[in-house]
PDB file of C-alpha atoms in Angstrom:
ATOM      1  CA  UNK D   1      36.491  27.179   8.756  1.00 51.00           C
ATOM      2  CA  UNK D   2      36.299  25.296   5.704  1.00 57.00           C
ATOM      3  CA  UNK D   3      36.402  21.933   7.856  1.00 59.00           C
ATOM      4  CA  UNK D   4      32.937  23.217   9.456  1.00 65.00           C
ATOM      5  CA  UNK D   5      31.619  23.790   6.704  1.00 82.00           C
ATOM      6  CA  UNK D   6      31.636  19.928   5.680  1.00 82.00           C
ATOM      7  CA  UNK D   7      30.634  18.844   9.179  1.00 86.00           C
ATOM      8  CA  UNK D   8      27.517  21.007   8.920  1.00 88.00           C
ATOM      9  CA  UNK D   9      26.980  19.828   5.920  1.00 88.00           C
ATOM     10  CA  UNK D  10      27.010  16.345   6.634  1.00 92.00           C
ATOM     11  CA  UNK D  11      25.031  16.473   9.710  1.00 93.00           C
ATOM     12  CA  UNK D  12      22.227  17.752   7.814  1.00 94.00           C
ATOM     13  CA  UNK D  13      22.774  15.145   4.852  1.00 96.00           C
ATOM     14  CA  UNK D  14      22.342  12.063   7.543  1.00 96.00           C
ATOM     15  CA  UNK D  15      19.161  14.412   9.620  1.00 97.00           C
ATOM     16  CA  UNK D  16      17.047  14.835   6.289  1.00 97.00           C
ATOM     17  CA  UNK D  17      17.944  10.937   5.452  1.00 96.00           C
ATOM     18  CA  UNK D  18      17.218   9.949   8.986  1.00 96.00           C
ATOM     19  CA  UNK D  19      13.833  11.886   8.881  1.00 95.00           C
ATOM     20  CA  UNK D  20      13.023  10.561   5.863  1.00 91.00           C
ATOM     21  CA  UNK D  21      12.943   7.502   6.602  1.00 88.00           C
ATOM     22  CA  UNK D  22      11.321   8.090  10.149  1.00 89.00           C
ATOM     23  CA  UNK D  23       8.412   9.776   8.516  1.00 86.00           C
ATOM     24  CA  UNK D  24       8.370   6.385   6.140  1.00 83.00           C
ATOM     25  CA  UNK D  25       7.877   4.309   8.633  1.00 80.00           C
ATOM     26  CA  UNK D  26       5.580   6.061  10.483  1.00 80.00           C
ATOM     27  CA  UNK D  27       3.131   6.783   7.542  1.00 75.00           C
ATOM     28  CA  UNK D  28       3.405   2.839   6.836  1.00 72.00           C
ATOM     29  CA  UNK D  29       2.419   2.312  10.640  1.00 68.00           C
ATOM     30  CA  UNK D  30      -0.438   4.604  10.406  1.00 62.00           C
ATOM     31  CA  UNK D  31      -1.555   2.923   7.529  1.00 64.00           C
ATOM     32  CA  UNK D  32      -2.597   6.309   5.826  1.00 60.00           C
ATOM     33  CA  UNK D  33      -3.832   4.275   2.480  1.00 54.00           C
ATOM     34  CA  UNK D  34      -7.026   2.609   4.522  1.00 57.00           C
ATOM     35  CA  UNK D  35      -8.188   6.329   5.755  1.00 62.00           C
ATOM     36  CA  UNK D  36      -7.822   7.807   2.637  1.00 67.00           C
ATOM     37  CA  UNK D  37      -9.782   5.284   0.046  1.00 72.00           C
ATOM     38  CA  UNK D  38     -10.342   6.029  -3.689  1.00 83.00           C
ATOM     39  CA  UNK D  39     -10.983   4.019  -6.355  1.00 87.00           C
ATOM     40  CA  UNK D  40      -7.769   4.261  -7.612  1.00 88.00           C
ATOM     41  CA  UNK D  41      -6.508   3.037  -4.664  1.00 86.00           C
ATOM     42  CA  UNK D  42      -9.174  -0.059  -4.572  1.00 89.00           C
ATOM     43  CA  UNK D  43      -8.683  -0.928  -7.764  1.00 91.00           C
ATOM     44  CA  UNK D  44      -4.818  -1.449  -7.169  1.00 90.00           C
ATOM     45  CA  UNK D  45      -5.500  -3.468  -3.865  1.00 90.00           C
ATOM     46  CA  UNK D  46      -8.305  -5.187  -5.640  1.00 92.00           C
ATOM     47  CA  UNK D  47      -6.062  -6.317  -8.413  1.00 94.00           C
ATOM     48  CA  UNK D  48      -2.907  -7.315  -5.972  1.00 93.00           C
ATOM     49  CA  UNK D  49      -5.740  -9.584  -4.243  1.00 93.00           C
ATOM     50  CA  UNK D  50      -7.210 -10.791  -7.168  1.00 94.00           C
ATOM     51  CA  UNK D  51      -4.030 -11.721  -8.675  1.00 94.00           C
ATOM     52  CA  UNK D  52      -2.705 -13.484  -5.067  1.00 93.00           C
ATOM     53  CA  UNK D  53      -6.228 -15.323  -5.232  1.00 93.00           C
ATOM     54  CA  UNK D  54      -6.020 -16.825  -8.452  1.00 93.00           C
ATOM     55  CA  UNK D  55      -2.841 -18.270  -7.644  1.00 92.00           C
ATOM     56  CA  UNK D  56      -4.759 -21.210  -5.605  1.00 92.00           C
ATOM     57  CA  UNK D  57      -7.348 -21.056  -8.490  1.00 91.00           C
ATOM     58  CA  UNK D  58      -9.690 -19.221  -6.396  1.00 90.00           C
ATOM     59  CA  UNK D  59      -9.417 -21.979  -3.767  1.00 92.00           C
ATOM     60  CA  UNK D  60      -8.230 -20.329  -0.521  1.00 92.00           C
ATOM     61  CA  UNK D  61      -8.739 -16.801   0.040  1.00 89.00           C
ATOM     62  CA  UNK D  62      -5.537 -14.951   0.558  1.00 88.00           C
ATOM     63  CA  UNK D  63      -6.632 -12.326   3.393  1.00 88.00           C
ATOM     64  CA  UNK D  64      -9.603 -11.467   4.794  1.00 89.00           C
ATOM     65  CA  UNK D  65     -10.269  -7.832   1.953  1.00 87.00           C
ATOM     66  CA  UNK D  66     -11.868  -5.910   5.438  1.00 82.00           C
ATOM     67  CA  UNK D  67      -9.112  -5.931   7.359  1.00 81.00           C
ATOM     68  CA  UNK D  68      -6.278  -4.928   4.582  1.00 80.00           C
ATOM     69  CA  UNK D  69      -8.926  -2.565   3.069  1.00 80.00           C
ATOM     70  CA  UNK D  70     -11.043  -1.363   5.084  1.00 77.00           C
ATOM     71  CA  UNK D  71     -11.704   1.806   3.316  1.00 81.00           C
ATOM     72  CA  UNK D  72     -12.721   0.341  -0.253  1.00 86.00           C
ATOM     73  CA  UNK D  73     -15.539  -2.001   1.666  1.00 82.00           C
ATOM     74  CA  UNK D  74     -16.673   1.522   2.687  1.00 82.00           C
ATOM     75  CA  UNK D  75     -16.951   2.856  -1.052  1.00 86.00           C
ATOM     76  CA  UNK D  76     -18.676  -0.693  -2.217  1.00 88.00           C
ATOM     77  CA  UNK D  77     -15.162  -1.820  -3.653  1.00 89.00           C
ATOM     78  CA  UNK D  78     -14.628  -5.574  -2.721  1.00 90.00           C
ATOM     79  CA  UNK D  79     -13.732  -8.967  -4.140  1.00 92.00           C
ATOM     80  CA  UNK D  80     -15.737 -11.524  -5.522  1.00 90.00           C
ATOM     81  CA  UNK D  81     -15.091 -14.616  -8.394  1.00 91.00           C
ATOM     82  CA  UNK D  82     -16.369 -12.784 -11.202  1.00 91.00           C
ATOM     83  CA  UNK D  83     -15.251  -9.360 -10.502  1.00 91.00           C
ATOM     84  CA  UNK D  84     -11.763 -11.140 -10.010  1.00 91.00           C
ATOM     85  CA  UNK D  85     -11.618 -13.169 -13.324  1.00 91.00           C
ATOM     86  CA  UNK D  86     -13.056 -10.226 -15.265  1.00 91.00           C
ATOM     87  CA  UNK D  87     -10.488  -8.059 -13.968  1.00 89.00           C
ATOM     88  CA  UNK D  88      -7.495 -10.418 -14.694  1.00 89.00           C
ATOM     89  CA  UNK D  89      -8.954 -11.237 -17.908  1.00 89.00           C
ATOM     90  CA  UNK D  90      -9.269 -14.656 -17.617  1.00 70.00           C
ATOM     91  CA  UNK D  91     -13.262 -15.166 -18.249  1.00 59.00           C
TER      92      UNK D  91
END
């Protein structure tokens, strides 16, 4: 009985792990972030861009900011040089 027990036990160990990471991977698919846009949100995608941009001292644009953030373009969140250098402090 005891032996059940553990086998029960560890099937539902590996079916929460397995559905954990099922419902990871689908939420990343879906892209959930770009329907649900805040500023908070923005801000953090604005600064990973920013950051990624000033590595080619503002040269070549890393990505094109509609397509990775769709939402914050709809809030009136997007990149631009001085926004950019402001934010990473470098002006």
């Amino acid at each position: 009985m005891e032996a059940v027990a553990v086998h029960t036990l560890f099937l539902i160990a590996v079916t929460v792990i397995f559905m954990f990471f099922a419902l990871a991977i689908f939420f990343g698919w879906v892209k959930i972030s770009e329907k649900v846009a805040n500023p908070t949100i923005c801000n953090s995608k604005l600064l990973t861009y920013c950051t990624e941009w000033s590595h080619t001292d503002y040269m070549k644009i890393p990505y094109d900011w509609s397509d990775k953030a769709s939402g914050c373009v709809k809030i009136n969140i997007s990149p631009d040089l001085d926004k950019c250098k402001v934010l990473l402090q470098q002006k």
